[in-house]
mmCIF file of C-alpha atoms and ligand atoms in Angstrom:
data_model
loop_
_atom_site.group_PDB
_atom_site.id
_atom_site.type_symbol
_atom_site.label_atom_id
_atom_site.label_comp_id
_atom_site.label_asym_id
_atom_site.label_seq_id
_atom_site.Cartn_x
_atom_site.Cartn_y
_atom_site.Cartn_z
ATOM 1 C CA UNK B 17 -22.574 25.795 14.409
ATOM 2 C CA UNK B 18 -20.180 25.274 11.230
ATOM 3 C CA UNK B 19 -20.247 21.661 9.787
ATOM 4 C CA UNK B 20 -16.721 21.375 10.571
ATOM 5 C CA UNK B 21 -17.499 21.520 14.423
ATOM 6 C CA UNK B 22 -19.931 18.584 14.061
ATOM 7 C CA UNK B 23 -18.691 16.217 15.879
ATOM 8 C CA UNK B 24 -21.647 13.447 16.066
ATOM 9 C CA UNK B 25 -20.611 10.867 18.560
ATOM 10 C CA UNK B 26 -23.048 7.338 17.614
ATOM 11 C CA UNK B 27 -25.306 6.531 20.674
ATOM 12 C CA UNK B 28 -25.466 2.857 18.940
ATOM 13 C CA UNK B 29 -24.279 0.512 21.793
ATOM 14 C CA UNK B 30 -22.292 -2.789 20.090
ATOM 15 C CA UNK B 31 -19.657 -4.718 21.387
ATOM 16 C CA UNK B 32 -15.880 -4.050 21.448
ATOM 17 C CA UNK B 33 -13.499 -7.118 20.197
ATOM 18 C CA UNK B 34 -10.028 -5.671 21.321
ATOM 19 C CA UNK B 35 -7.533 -7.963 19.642
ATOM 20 C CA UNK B 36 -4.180 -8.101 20.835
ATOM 21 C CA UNK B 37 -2.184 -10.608 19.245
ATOM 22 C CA UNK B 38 -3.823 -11.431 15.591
ATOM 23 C CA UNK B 39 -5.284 -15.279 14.979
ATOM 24 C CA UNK B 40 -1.967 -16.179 12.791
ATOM 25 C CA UNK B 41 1.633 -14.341 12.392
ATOM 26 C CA UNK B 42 2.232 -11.711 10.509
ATOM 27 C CA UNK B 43 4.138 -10.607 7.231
ATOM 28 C CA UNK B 44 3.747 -6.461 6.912
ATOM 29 C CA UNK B 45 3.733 -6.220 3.237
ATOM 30 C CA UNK B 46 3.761 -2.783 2.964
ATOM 31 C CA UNK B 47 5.625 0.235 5.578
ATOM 32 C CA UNK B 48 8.266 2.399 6.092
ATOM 33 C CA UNK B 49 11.409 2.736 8.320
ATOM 34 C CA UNK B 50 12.657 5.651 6.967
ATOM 35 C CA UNK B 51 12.317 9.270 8.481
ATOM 36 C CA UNK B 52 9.424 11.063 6.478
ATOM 37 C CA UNK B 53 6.834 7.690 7.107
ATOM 38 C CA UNK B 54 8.111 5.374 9.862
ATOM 39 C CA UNK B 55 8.106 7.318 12.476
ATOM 40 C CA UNK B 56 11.816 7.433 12.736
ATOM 41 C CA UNK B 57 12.593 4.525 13.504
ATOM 42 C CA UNK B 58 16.284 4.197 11.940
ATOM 43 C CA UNK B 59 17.489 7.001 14.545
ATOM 44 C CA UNK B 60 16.091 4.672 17.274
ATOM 45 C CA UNK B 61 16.929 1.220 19.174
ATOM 46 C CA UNK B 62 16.434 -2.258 17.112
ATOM 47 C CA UNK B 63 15.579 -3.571 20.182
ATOM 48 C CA UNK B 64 12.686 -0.827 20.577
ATOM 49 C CA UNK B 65 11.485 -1.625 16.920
ATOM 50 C CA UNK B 66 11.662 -5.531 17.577
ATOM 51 C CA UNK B 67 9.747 -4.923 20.261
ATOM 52 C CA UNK B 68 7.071 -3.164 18.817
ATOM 53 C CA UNK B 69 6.574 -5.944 16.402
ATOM 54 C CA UNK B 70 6.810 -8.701 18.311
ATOM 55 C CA UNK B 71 3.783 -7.224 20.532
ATOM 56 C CA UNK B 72 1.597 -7.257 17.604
ATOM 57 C CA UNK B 73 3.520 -10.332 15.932
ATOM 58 C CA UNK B 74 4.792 -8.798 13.647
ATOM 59 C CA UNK B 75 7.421 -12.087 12.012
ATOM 60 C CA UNK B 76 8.233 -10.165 8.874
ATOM 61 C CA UNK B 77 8.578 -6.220 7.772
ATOM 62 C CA UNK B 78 9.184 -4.986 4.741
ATOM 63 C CA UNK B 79 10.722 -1.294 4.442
ATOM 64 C CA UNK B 80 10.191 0.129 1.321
ATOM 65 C CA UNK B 81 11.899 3.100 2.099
ATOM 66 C CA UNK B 82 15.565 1.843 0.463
ATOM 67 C CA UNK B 83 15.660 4.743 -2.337
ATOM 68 C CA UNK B 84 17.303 4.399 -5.031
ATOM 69 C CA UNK B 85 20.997 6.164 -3.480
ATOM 70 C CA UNK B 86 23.239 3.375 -2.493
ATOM 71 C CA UNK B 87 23.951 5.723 0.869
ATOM 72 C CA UNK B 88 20.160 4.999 1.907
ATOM 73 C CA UNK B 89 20.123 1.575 0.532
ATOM 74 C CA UNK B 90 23.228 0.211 2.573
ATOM 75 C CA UNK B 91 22.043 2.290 5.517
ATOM 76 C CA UNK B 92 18.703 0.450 6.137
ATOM 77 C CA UNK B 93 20.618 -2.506 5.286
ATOM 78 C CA UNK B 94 22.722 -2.330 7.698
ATOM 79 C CA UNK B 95 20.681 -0.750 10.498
ATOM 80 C CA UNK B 96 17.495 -3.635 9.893
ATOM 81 C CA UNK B 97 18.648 -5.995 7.888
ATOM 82 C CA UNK B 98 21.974 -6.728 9.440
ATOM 83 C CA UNK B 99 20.855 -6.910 12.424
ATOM 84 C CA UNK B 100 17.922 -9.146 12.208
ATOM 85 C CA UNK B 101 17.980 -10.519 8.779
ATOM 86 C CA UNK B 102 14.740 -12.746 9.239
ATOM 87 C CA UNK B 103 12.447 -10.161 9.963
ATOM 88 C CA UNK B 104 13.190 -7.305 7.566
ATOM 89 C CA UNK B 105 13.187 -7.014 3.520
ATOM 90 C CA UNK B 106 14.188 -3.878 2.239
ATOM 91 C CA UNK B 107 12.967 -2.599 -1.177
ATOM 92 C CA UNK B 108 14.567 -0.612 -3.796
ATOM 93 C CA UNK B 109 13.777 2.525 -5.448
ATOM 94 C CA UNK B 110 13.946 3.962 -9.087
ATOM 95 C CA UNK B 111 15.340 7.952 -9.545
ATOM 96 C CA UNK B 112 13.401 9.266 -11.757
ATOM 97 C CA UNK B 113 15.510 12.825 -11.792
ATOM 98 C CA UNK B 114 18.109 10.395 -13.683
ATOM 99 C CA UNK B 115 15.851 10.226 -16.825
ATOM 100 C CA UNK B 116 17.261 13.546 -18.371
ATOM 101 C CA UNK B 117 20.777 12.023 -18.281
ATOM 102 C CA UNK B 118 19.266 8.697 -20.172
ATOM 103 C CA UNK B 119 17.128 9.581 -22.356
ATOM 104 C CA UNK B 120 14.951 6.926 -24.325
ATOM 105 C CA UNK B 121 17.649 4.418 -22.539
ATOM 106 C CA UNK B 122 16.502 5.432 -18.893
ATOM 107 C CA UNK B 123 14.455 1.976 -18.827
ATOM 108 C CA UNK B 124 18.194 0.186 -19.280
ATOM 109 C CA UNK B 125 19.806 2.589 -17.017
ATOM 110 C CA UNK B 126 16.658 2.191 -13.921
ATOM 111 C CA UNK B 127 16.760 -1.935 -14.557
ATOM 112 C CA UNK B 128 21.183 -2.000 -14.363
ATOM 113 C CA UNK B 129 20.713 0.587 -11.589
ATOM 114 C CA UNK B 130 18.238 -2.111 -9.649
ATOM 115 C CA UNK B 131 20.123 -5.058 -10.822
ATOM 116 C CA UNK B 132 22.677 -3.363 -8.632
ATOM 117 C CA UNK B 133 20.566 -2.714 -5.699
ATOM 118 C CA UNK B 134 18.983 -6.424 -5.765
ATOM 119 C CA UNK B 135 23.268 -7.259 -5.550
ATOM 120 C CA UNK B 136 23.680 -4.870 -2.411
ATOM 121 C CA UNK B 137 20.496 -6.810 -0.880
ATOM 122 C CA UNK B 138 17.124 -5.478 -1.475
ATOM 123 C CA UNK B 139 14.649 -8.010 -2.294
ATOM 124 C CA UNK B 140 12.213 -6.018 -4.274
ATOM 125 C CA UNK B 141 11.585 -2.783 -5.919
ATOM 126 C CA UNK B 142 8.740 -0.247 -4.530
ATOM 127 C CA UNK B 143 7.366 3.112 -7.202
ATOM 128 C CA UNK B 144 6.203 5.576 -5.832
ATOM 129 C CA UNK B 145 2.681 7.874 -6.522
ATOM 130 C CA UNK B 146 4.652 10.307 -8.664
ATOM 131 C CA UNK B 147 4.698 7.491 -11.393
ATOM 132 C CA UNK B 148 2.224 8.921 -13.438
ATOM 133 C CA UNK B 149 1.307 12.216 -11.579
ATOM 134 C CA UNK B 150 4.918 13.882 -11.846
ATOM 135 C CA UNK B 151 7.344 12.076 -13.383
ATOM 136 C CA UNK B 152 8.711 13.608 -16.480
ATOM 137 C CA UNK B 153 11.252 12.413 -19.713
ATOM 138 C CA UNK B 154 13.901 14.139 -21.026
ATOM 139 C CA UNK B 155 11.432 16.294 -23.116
ATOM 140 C CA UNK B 156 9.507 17.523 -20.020
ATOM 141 C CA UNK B 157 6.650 14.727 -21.373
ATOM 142 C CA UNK B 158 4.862 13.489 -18.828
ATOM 143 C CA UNK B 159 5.590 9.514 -18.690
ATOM 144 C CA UNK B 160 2.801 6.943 -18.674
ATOM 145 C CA UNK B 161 2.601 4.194 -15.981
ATOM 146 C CA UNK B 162 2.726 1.921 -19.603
ATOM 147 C CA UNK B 163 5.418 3.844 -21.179
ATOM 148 C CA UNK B 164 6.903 0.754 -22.904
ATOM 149 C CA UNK B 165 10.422 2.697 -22.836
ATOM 150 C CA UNK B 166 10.588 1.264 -18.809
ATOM 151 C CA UNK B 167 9.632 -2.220 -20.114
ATOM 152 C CA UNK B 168 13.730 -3.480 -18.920
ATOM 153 C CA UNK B 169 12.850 -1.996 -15.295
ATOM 154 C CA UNK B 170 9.882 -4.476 -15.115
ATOM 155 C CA UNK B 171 11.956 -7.354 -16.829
ATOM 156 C CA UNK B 172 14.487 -7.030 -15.093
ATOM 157 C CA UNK B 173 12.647 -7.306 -11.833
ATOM 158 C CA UNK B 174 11.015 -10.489 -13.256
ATOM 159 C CA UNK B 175 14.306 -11.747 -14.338
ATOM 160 C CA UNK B 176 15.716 -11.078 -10.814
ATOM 161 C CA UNK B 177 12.286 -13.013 -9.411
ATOM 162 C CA UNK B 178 11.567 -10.032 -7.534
ATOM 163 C CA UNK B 179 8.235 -8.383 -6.539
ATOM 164 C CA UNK B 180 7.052 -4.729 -7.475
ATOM 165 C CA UNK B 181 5.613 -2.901 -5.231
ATOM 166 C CA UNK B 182 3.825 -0.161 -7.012
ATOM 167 C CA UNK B 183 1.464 2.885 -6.019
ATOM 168 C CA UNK B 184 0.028 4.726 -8.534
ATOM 169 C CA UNK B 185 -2.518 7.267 -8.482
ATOM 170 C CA UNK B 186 -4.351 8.014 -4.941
ATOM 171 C CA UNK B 187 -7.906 8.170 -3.708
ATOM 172 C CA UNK B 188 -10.292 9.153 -6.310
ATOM 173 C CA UNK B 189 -11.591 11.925 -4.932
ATOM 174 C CA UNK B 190 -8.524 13.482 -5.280
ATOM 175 C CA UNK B 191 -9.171 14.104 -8.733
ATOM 176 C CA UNK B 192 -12.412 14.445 -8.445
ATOM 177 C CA UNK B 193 -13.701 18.876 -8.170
ATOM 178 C CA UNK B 194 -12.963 20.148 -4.570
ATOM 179 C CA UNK B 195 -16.558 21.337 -4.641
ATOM 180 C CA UNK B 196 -19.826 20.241 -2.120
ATOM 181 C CA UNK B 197 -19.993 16.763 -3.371
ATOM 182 C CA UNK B 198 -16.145 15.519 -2.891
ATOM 183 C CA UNK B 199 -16.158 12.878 -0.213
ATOM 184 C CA UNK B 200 -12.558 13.727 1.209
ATOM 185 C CA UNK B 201 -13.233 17.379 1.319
ATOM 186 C CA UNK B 202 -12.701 17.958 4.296
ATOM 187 C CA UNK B 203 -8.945 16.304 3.913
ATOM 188 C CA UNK B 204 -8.413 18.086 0.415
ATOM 189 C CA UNK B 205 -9.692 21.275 1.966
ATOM 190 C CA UNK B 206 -6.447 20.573 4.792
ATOM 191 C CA UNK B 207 -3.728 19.274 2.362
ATOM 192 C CA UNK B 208 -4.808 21.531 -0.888
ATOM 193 C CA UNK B 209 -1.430 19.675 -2.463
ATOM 194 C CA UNK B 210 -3.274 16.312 -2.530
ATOM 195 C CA UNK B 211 -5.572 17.268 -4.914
ATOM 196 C CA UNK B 212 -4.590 16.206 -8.934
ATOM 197 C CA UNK B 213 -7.366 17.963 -10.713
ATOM 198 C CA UNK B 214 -7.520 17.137 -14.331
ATOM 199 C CA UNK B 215 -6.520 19.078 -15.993
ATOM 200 C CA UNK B 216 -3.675 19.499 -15.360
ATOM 201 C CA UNK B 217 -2.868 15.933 -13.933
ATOM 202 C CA UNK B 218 -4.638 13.315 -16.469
ATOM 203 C CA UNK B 219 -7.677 11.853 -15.059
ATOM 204 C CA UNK B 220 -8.046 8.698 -12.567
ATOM 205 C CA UNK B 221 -9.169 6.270 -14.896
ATOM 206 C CA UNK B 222 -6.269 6.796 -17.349
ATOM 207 C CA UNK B 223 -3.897 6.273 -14.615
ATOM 208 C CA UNK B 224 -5.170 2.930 -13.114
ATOM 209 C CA UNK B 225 -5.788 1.497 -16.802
ATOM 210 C CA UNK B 226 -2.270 2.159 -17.666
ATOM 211 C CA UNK B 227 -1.309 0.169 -14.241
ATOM 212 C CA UNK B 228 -3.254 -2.804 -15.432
ATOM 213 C CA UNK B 229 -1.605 -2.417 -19.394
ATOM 214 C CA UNK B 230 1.957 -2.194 -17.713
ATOM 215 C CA UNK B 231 0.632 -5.321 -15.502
ATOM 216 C CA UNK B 232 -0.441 -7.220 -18.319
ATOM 217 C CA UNK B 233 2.431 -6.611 -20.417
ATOM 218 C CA UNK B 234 4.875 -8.146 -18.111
ATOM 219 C CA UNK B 235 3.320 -11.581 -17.306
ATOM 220 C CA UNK B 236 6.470 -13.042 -15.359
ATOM 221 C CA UNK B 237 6.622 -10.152 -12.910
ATOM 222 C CA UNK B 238 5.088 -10.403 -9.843
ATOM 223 C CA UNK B 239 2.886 -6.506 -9.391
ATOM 224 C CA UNK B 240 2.022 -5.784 -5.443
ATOM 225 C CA UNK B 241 -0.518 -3.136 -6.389
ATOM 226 C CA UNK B 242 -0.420 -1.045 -3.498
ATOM 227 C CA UNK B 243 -3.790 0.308 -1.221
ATOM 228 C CA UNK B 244 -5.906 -2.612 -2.451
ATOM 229 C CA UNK B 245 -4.718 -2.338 -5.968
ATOM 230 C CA UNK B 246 -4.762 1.657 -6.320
ATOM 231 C CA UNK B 247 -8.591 1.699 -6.836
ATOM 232 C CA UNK B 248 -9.999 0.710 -3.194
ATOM 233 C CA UNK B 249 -13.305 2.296 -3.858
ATOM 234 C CA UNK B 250 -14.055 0.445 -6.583
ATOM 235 C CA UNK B 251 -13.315 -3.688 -5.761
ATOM 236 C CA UNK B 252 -15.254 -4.950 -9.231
ATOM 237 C CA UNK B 253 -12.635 -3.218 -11.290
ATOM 238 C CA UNK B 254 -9.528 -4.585 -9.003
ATOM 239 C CA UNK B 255 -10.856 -8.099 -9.129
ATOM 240 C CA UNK B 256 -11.497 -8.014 -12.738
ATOM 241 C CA UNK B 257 -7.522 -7.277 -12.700
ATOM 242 C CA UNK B 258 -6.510 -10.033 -11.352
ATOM 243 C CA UNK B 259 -8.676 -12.397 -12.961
ATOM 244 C CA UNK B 260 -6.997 -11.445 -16.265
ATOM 245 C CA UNK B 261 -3.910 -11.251 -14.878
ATOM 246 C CA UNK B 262 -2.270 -14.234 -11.966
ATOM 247 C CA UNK B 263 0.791 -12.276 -11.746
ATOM 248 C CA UNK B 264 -1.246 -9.066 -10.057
ATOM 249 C CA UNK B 265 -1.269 -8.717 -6.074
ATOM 250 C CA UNK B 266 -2.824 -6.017 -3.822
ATOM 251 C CA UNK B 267 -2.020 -4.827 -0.271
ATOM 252 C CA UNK B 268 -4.578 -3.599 2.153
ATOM 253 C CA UNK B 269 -2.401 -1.167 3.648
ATOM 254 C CA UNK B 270 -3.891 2.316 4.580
ATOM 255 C CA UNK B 271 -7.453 1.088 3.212
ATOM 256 C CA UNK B 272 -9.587 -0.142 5.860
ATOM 257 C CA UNK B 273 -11.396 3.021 5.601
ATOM 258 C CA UNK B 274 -12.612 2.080 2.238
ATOM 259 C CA UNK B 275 -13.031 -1.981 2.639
ATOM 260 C CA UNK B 276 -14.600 -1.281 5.603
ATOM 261 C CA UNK B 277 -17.252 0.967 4.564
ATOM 262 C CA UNK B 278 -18.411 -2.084 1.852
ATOM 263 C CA UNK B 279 -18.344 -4.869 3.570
ATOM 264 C CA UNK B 280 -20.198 -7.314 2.003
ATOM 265 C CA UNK B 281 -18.325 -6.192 -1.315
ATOM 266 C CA UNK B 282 -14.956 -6.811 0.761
ATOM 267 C CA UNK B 283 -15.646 -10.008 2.286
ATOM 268 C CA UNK B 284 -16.498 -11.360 -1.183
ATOM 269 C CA UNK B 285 -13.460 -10.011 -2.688
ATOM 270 C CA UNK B 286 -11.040 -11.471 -0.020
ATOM 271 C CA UNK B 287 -12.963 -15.250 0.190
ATOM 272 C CA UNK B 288 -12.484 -14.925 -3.945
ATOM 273 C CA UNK B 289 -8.925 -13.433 -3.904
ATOM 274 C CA UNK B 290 -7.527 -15.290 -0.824
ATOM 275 C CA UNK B 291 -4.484 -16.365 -2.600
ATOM 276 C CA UNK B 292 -3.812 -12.921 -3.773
ATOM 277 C CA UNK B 293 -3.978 -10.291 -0.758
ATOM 278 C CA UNK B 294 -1.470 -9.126 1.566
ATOM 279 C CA UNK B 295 -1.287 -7.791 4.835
ATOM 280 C CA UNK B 296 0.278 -4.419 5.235
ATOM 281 C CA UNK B 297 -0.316 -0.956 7.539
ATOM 282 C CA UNK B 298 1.640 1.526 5.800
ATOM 283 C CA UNK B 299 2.028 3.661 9.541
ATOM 284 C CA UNK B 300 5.070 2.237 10.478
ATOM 285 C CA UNK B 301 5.235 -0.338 13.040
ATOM 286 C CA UNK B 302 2.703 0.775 15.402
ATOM 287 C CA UNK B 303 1.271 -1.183 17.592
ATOM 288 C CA UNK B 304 -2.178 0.205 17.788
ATOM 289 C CA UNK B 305 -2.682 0.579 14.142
ATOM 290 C CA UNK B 306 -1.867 -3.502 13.758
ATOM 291 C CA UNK B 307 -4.247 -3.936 16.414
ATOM 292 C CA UNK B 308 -7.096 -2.150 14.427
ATOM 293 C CA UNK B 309 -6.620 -4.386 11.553
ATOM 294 C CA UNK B 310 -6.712 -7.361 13.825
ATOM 295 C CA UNK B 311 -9.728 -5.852 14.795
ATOM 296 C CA UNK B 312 -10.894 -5.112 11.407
ATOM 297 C CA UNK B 313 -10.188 -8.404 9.539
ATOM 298 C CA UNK B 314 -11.397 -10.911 12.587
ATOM 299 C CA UNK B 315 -14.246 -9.826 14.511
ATOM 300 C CA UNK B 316 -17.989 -9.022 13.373
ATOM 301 C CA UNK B 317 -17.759 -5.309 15.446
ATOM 302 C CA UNK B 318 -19.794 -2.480 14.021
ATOM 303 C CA UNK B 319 -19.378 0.876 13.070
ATOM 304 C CA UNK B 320 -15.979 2.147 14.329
ATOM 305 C CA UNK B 321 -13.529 4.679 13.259
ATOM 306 C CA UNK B 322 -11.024 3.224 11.231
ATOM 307 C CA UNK B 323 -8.816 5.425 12.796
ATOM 308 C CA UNK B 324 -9.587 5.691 16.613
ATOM 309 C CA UNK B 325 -10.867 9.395 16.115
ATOM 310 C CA UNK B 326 -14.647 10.801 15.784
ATOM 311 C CA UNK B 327 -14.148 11.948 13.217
ATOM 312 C CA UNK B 328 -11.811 10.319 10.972
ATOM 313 C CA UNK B 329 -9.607 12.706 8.386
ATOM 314 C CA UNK B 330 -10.342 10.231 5.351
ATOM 315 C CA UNK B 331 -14.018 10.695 4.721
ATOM 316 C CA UNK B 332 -16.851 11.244 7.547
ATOM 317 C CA UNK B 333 -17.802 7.235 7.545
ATOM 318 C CA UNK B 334 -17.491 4.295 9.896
ATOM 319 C CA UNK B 335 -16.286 0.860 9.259
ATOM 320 C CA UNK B 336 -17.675 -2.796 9.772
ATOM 321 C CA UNK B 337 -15.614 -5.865 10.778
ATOM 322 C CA UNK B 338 -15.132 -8.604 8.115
ATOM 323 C CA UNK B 339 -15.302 -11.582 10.545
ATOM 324 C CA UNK B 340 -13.081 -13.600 8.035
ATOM 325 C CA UNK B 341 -12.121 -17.541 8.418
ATOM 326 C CA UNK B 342 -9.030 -19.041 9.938
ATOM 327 C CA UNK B 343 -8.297 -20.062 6.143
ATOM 328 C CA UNK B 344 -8.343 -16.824 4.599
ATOM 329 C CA UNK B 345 -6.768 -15.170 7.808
ATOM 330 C CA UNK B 346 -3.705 -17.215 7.786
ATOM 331 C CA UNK B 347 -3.117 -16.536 3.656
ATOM 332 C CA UNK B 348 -3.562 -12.581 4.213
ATOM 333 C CA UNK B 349 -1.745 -12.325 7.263
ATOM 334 C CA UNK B 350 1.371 -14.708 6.240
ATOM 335 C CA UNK B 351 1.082 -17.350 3.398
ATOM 336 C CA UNK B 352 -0.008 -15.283 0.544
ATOM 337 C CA UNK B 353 3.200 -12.883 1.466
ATOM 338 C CA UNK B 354 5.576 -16.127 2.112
ATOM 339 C CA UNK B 355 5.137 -16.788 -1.068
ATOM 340 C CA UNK B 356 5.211 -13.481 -3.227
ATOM 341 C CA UNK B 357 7.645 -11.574 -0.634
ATOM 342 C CA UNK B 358 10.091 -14.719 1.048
ATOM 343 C CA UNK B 359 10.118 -16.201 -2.107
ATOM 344 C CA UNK B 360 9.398 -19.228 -0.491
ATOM 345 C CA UNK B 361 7.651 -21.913 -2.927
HETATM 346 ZN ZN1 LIG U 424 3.510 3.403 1.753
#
């Protein structure tokens, strides 16, 4: 039999918490209603999509998917927003293809640009992984997350008392060799064009330290980092982030395969960072998925997929409940996002 048809089902018998409806409402930091991550759901019903969150209780979503093309921008506007301004913020985007035109002034150019998209109605600005993996300046240089030549994007977002939302690098053993001791082999061996093997991409570390430079830098700008603060596996170096640094946030979103798999570690890090951690699926608004968080953040079950499948596609592992209190429920699942997301203070 070839490793790959191993399919070990655990003869462990624990409970099963199915959670429904979670403890408190919720604020979804972090997904997408656009076509290539939210499952499509601008080509279908606002009634359907309303639906779907209010089942899980969902309050608030925010779609980062507004891009940077006023066309896109005023079209999730209008088909969310519009019609149920309460529970949808839409984000902004930055082109990056623009930098050739710009120059050394691109940072000027990407902060006017979202100046104007903040005007048409998005309420915060989301970068994208190719920040620091792809994006190039008008000398075919790769640009650093801390290129200080963007410092007016990150002002101006400040300035405008608007969040960033900002993913930057990916899981680290997507830099790591595609060899027998990778942990996401399996994954890498499936989507060869997720691996950023160094050289030529620059390596992990570089990537996340520019992240917390660039977060450092800009002290009255609220950061989201995205995926538990880009560097999920490793919850010491996130935390030590944000205790240098008040103005840094993370998302869980698309990470409970990680937390999960330290628990102790991750029920530490949210009783510590309670103030600081938002709620967020990144899988669209689907109600399953919110109902494995739920699961995930309130009850003490063991050992599940973090996924619903034997075998889960992002590393062969199993995750543990956190079992966290009402307090630090209600500040991940709404309060902590009130404040950094509704603006409400
Ligand atoms: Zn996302």
């Amino acid at each position: 039999m070839l490793l790959a048809d191993y399919r070990p089902r655990p003869a462990l018998v624990t409970k099963t918490t199915p959670i429904e409806r979670p403890r408190f409402p919720v604020i979804d930091a972090h997904n997408h209603l656009g076509p290539e991550f939210g499952g499509g759901w601008d080509r279908r019903p606002i009634g359907e999509l309303l639906a779907a969150m209010d089942a899980a209780d969902v309050r608030v979503l925010v779609d980062l998917d507004g891009g940077w093309g006023e066309p896109i921008l005023d079209r999730h506007l209008g088909l969310f927003k519009a019609a149920a301004p309460e529970r949808f913020r839409i984000f902004g985007g930055v082109d990056w293809a623009a930098w050739a035109d710009h120059g050394d002034g691109f940072g000027e150019s990407a902060a006017a640009r979202f100046r104007e998209q903040a005007a048409r109605g998005a309420e915060g600005l989301k970068i994208w992984k190719p920040f620091g993996l792809h994006v190039r300046d008008q000398h075919g240089a790769l640009v650093k997350v801390d290129d200080p030549r963007l410092d007016p994007l990150w002002a101006a977002a400040g300035e405008l008392d608007l969040p960033v939302l900002i993913h930057v690098a990916d899981p680290v053993a997507f830099f790591d060799p595609l060899d027998a001791n990778n942990e996401r082999w399996e994954e890498l061996h499936a989507h060869p064009d997720w691996h950023f093997p160094s050289p030529p991409f620059p390596p992990f570390l570089s990537i996340v330290e520019a992240l917390a430079n660039l977060v450092a830098r800009h002290p009255g700008t609220d950061f989201i980092g995205a995926h538990v603060g880009c560097y999920a596996e490793n919850l010491g170096w996130v935390g030590a982030l944000m205790d240098r640094c008040p103005n840094f946030y993370v998302d869980i979103s698309a990470r409970i395969g990680e937390l999960g798999r330290q628990p102790y570690s991750s029920r530490r890090f949210f009783e510590r960072y309670a103030d600081r951690i938002l709620f967020g699926i990144d899988a669209g608004p689907d109600v399953d998925t919110y109902r494995l968080y739920y699961r995930f953040l309130e009850t003490d079950d063991e050992y599940f997929s973090y996924n619903g499948q034997v075998v889960p596609g992002q590393g062969r592992w199993y995750i543990y409940g956190l079992h966290l209190p009402d307090d630090v429920l209600e500040k991940v699942y709404f309060r902590n996002a009130e404040r950094i997301i509704l603006r409400k203070r």
